[in-house]
Amino acid sequence: MTNNLNIICPCGNSPQNTALLYQNCCGRLHTNSQKADSPEQLMRSRYTGFVLKLYDYLIATHHPKYLLGLTASTLAQSPETHWLSLEIISVSNTGLHGQVEFQAWYKDEAGINAIHELSDFKCVDGEWLYTQGEQFDAIFPKRNQACLCGSGKKFKQCCL
Ligand SMILES: [Zn+2]
Ligand SMILES: [Zn+2]
């Protein structure tokens, strides 16, 4: 994945099974040439922001009332994470409020795990912002299901 980081968007957005290039996906939000038009798009751009360590972007898209002291420098001090993939489980959007349930897969010394979260988003002056989320245990694929890393192989033949 490291070699493709500048080409294929880390968020894995693949409409019609065609992976989007970073510059045509989350990159447009990171460079401010486009605003997120849905909670899912903002969620994807924030995941990619974590992968690419765009801490200022993560703070700018986090509702200020919910930051609770979080800053770009505290984010930068968090331990190095090797992100594997983003799995969107469900989305809802009422226009002013939205939710995205996702699993953000990563690998560390302990092995593979995911942040499984139901995130809340608010639309403030036409701009989607992350507010807060509720976290759950990761749900792993079954042995014969597609691997969480997006390789297209079965889980048992890949990252398991
Ligand atoms: Zn993307
Ligand atoms: Zn895999």
Coordinates of C-alpha atoms and ligand atoms in Angstrom, one line a residue:
M1 CA 0.0 0.0 0.0
T2 CA 2.8 2.4 0.8
N3 CA 3.9 2.6 -2.9
N4 CA 0.4 3.4 -4.0
L5 CA -0.3 6.0 -1.3
N6 CA 0.2 8.9 -3.7
I7 CA -2.0 7.3 -6.4
I8 CA -5.0 5.3 -5.0
C9 CA -6.9 7.1 -2.2
P10 CA -6.3 5.4 1.2
C11 CA -10.0 5.6 2.0
G12 CA -10.7 2.9 -0.6
N13 CA -13.6 4.7 -2.2
S14 CA -14.3 2.6 -5.3
P15 CA -17.4 3.6 -7.2
Q16 CA -18.3 1.0 -9.9
N17 CA -15.3 -1.0 -8.6
T18 CA -12.8 1.6 -9.8
A19 CA -10.6 2.9 -7.0
L20 CA -10.4 6.7 -7.0
L21 CA -7.1 8.5 -7.1
Y22 CA -6.3 10.5 -4.0
Q23 CA -6.3 13.8 -6.0
N24 CA -9.9 13.0 -7.2
C25 CA -11.1 11.8 -3.8
C26 CA -10.0 13.0 -0.3
G27 CA -7.3 15.1 -1.8
R28 CA -9.9 17.6 -3.0
L29 CA -11.1 18.1 0.5
H30 CA -7.6 18.3 2.0
T31 CA -6.7 21.1 -0.4
N32 CA -10.0 22.9 0.3
S33 CA -10.9 22.8 -3.4
Q34 CA -14.1 21.0 -2.3
K35 CA -16.2 20.8 0.8
A36 CA -17.6 17.4 2.0
D37 CA -21.1 17.0 0.6
S38 CA -22.1 14.2 3.0
P39 CA -21.0 12.8 6.4
E40 CA -19.6 9.8 4.6
Q41 CA -17.3 12.0 2.4
L42 CA -16.1 13.9 5.5
M43 CA -15.5 10.6 7.4
R44 CA -13.5 9.2 4.5
S45 CA -11.4 12.4 4.3
R46 CA -10.8 12.3 8.0
Y47 CA -9.6 8.6 7.8
T48 CA -7.3 9.6 5.0
G49 CA -6.2 12.6 7.1
F50 CA -5.1 10.2 9.8
V51 CA -3.3 8.0 7.3
L52 CA -1.4 11.0 5.8
K53 CA -1.0 12.7 9.3
L54 CA -2.9 15.9 8.2
Y55 CA -3.5 17.0 11.8
D56 CA -4.6 20.5 11.0
Y57 CA -7.2 19.1 8.7
L58 CA -8.5 16.8 11.4
I59 CA -8.8 19.6 13.9
A60 CA -10.5 21.9 11.3
T61 CA -13.1 19.2 10.6
H62 CA -13.8 18.5 14.2
H63 CA -16.6 20.6 15.7
P64 CA -14.9 23.1 18.0
K65 CA -17.3 22.4 20.9
Y66 CA -16.4 18.8 20.9
L67 CA -12.6 19.1 20.7
L68 CA -12.2 19.1 24.5
G69 CA -8.7 20.4 24.3
L70 CA -7.6 18.2 21.4
T71 CA -5.0 20.0 19.2
A72 CA -3.0 19.2 16.1
S73 CA 0.1 18.8 18.3
T74 CA -1.6 16.4 20.7
L75 CA -2.7 14.4 17.6
A76 CA 0.9 14.4 16.3
Q77 CA 2.1 12.9 19.6
S78 CA -0.2 9.9 19.4
P79 CA 1.7 6.6 18.7
E80 CA 2.4 5.7 15.1
T81 CA -0.4 3.7 13.6
H82 CA -0.1 1.5 10.5
W83 CA -3.5 2.0 8.9
L84 CA -4.8 -0.9 6.7
S85 CA -8.2 0.1 5.4
L86 CA -11.5 1.9 6.0
E87 CA -14.7 -0.1 6.1
I88 CA -17.9 1.9 6.0
I89 CA -20.7 -0.2 7.6
S90 CA -23.7 2.2 7.4
V91 CA -24.5 5.9 6.8
S92 CA -27.4 8.2 7.6
N93 CA -27.9 11.8 6.7
T94 CA -30.8 14.1 7.6
G95 CA -29.2 17.2 6.0
L96 CA -28.2 18.7 9.3
H97 CA -27.1 15.7 11.2
G98 CA -25.6 12.5 10.1
Q99 CA -24.0 9.3 11.4
V100 CA -21.4 6.9 9.9
E101 CA -20.6 3.5 11.4
F102 CA -17.2 2.3 10.3
Q103 CA -14.2 0.2 11.1
A104 CA -10.8 1.7 10.6
W105 CA -8.4 -1.3 10.4
Y106 CA -4.8 -1.0 11.6
K107 CA -1.9 -3.1 12.6
D108 CA 0.4 -2.8 15.6
E109 CA 2.6 -5.0 17.7
A110 CA -0.5 -6.8 19.1
G111 CA -1.7 -7.6 15.6
I112 CA -4.6 -6.5 13.5
N113 CA -7.5 -4.5 15.1
A114 CA -10.0 -1.9 14.2
I115 CA -11.5 1.3 15.6
H116 CA -15.2 0.4 15.3
E117 CA -17.2 3.6 15.8
L118 CA -20.6 5.1 15.2
S119 CA -19.6 8.7 14.5
D120 CA -21.9 11.7 14.7
F121 CA -21.6 14.7 12.3
K122 CA -23.3 18.1 12.3
C123 CA -23.7 20.4 9.3
V124 CA -22.8 23.9 10.4
D125 CA -23.2 26.7 7.9
G126 CA -23.1 24.2 5.1
E127 CA -20.0 22.5 6.4
W128 CA -20.0 18.9 7.8
L129 CA -18.1 18.6 11.1
Y130 CA -17.3 15.5 13.2
T131 CA -18.7 15.9 16.8
Q132 CA -18.3 12.6 18.7
G133 CA -18.6 8.9 18.4
E134 CA -19.5 5.7 20.3
Q135 CA -16.9 2.9 20.1
F136 CA -17.5 -0.8 19.9
D137 CA -15.4 -4.0 19.7
A138 CA -14.1 -4.8 16.2
I139 CA -16.0 -7.3 14.1
F140 CA -13.5 -9.4 12.2
P141 CA -14.3 -11.0 8.8
K142 CA -14.9 -14.7 8.8
R143 CA -12.0 -16.9 7.5
N144 CA -13.6 -17.3 4.0
Q145 CA -14.7 -13.7 3.7
A146 CA -12.9 -10.9 1.8
C147 CA -9.8 -9.7 3.7
L148 CA -10.2 -6.4 5.6
C149 CA -7.1 -5.0 3.8
G150 CA -8.9 -4.7 0.5
S151 CA -6.5 -7.2 -1.3
G152 CA -9.4 -9.2 -2.8
K153 CA -8.1 -12.4 -1.2
K154 CA -9.9 -14.4 1.5
F155 CA -9.1 -13.3 5.1
K156 CA -7.6 -16.7 5.9
Q157 CA -5.2 -16.5 3.0
C158 CA -4.2 -12.9 3.7
C159 CA -4.0 -10.9 6.9
L160 CA -5.4 -13.5 9.3
Ligands
ZN1 ZN -10.7 9.1 -0.4
ZN2 ZN -5.3 -8.8 3.9

